[in-house]
mmCIF file of C-alpha atoms in Angstrom:
data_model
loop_
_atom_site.group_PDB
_atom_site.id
_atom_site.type_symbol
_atom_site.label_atom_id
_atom_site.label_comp_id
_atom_site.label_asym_id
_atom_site.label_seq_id
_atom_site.Cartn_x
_atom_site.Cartn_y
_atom_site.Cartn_z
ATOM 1 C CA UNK A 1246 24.521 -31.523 -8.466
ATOM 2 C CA UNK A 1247 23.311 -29.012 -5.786
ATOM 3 C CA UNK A 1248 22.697 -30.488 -2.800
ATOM 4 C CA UNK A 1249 20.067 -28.739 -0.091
ATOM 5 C CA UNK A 1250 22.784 -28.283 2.438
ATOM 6 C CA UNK A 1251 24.621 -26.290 -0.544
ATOM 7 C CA UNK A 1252 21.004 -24.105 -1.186
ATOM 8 C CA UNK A 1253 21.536 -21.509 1.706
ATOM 9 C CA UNK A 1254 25.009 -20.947 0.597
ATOM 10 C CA UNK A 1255 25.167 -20.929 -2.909
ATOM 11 C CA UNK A 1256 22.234 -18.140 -2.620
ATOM 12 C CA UNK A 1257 23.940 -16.403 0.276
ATOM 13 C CA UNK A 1258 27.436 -16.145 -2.189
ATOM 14 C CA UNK A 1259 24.824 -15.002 -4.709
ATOM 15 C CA UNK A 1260 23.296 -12.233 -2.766
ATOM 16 C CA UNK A 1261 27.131 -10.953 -1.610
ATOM 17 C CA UNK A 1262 27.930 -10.858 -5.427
ATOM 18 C CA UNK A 1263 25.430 -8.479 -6.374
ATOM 19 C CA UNK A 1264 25.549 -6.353 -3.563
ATOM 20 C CA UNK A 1265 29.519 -6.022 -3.696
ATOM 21 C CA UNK A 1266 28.102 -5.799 -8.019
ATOM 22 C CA UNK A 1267 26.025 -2.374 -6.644
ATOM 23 C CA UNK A 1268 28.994 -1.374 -4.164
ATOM 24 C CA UNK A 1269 26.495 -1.292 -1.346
ATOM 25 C CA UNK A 1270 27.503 -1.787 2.377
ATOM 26 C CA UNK A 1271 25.208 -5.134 4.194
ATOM 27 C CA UNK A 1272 23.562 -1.934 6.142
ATOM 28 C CA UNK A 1273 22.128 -0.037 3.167
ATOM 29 C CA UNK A 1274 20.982 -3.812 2.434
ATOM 30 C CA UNK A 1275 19.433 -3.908 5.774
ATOM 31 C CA UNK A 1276 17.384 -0.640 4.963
ATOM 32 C CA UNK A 1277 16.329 -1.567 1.809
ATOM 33 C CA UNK A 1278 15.038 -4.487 2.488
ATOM 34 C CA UNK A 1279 13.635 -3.471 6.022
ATOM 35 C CA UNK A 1280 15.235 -6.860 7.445
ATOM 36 C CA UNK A 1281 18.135 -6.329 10.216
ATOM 37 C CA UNK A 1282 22.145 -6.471 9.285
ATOM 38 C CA UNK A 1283 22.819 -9.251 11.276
ATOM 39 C CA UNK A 1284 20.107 -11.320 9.364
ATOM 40 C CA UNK A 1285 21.479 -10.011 5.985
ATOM 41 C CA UNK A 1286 24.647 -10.965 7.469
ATOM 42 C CA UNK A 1287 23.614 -14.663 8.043
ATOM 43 C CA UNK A 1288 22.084 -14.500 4.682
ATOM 44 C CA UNK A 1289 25.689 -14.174 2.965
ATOM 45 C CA UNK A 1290 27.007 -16.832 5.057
ATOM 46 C CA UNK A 1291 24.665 -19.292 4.347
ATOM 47 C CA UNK A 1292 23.225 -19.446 7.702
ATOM 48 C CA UNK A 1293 19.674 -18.597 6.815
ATOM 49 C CA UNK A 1294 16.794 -20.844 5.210
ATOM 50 C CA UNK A 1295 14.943 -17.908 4.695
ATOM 51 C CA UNK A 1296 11.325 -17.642 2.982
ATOM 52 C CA UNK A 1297 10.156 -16.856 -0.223
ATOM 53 C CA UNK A 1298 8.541 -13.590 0.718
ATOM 54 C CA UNK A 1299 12.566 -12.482 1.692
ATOM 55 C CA UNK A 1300 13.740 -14.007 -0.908
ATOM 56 C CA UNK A 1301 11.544 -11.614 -2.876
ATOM 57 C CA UNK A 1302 12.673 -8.722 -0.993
ATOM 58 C CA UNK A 1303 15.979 -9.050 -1.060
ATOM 59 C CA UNK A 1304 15.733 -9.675 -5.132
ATOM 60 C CA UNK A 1305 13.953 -6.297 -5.632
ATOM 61 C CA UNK A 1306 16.612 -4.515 -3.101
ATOM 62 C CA UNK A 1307 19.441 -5.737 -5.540
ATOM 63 C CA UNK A 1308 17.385 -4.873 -8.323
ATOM 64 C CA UNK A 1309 17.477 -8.408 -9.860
ATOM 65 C CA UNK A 1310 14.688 -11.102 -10.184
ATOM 66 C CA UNK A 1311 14.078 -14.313 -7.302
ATOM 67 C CA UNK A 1312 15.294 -16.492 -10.206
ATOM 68 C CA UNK A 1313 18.714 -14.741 -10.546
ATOM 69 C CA UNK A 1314 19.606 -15.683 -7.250
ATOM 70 C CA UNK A 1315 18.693 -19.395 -7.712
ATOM 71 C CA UNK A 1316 20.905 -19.720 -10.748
ATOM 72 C CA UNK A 1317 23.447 -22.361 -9.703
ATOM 73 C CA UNK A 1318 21.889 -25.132 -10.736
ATOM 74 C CA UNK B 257 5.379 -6.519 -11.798
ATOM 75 C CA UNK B 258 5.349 -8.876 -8.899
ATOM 76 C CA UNK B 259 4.094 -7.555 -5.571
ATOM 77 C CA UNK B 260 5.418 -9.641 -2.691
ATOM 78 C CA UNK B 261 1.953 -10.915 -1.993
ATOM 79 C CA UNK B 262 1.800 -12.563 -5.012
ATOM 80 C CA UNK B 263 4.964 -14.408 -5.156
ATOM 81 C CA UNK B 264 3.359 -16.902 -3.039
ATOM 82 C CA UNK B 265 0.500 -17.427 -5.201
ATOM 83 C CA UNK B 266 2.818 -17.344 -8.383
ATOM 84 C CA UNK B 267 5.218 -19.658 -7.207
ATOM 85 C CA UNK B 268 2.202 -22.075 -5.793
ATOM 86 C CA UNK B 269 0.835 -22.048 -9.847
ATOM 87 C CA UNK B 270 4.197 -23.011 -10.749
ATOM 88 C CA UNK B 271 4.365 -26.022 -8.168
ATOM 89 C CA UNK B 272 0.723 -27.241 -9.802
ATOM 90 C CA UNK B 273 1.884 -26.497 -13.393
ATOM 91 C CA UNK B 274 4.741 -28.790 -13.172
ATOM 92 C CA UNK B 275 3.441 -31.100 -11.098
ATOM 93 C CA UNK B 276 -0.284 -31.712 -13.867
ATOM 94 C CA UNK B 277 2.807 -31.748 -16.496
ATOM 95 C CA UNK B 278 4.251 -34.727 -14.909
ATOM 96 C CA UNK B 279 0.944 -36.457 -14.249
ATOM 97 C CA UNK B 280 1.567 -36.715 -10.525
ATOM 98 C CA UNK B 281 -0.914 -36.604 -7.520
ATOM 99 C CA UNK B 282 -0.115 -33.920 -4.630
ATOM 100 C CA UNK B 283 -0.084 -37.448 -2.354
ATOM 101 C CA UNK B 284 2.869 -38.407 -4.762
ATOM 102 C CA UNK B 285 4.681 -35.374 -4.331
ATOM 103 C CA UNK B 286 3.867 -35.143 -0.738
ATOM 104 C CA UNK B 287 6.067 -38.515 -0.728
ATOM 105 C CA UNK B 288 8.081 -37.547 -2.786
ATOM 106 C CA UNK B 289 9.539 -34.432 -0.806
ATOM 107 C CA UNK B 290 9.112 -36.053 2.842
ATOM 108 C CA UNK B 291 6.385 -32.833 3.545
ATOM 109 C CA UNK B 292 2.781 -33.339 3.995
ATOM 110 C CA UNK B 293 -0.188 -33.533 1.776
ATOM 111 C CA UNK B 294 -1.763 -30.764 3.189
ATOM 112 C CA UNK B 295 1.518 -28.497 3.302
ATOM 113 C CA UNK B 296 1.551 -29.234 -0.578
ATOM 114 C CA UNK B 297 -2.145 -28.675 -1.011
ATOM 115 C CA UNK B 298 -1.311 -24.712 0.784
ATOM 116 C CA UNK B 299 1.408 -24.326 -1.204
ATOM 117 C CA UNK B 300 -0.263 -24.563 -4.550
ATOM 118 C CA UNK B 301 -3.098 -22.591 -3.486
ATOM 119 C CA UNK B 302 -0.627 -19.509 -2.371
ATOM 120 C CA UNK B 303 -0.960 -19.999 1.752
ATOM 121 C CA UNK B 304 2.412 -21.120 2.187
ATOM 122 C CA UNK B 305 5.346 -18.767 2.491
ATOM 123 C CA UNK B 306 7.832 -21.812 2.346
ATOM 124 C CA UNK B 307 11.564 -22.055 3.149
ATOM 125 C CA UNK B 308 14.505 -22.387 0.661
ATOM 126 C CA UNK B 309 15.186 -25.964 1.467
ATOM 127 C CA UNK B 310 11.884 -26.449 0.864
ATOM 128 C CA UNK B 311 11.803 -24.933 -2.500
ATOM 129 C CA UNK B 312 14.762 -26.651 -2.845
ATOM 130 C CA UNK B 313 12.800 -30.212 -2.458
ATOM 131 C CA UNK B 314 9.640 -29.477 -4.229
ATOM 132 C CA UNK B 315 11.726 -28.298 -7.245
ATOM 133 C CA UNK B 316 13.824 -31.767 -7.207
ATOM 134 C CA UNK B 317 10.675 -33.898 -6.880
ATOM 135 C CA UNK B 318 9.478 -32.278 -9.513
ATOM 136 C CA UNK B 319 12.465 -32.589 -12.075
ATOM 137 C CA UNK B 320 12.951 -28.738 -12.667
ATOM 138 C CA UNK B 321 15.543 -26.226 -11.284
ATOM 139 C CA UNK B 322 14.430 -23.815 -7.884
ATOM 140 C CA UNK B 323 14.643 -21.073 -10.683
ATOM 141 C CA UNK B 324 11.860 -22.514 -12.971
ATOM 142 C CA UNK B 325 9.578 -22.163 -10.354
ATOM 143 C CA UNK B 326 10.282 -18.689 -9.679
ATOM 144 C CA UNK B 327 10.106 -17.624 -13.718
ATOM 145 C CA UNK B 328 7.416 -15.367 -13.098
ATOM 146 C CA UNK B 329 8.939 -11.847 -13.330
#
């Protein structure tokens, strides 16, 4: 069962597997999404609670939907 | 396809879908996720650009997984 301390990381290991998936570097991440490295950074780690609207971004940058990158339930 | 601006709007449909399936008021699931009435009333109508954790709680309060409420793409 997930629990909502797991959320931020389970979608931040999510987000690292399908930008390693598209051999992209955090930075081109960063420009893609127009959000800074360090936050994409934080993103992976698990640091970040982050919105809906980046949530969004960040799906279309890896070319996959929102929903892909809430699978782990 | 999704713009960003609607994934707000989409995702607040979702919240009211699931929440008329199960019968519930927005008071009860205003309880039921510790946030307020109001914040729940925004969220449905699109005005709320809410966290993960957040999407996290409304999606456990309402029985479904955070990726059933962002099935719209």
């Amino acid at each position: 069962m997930t629990k909502q301390s797991n959320v931020k990381i389970l979608f931040g290991a999510n987000v690292k597997y399908h930008r390693n998936r598209l051999k992209i570097s955090q930075e081109i991440l960063a420009e893609k999404t127009n959000l800074h490295r360090n936050y994409i950074g934080e993103v992976e780690r698990g640091l970040r609670n982050l919105s809906l609207e980046n949530i969004y971004k960040i799906s279309k940058a890896l070319g996959v939907k929102m929903s892909d990158l809430l699978d782990f339930e």
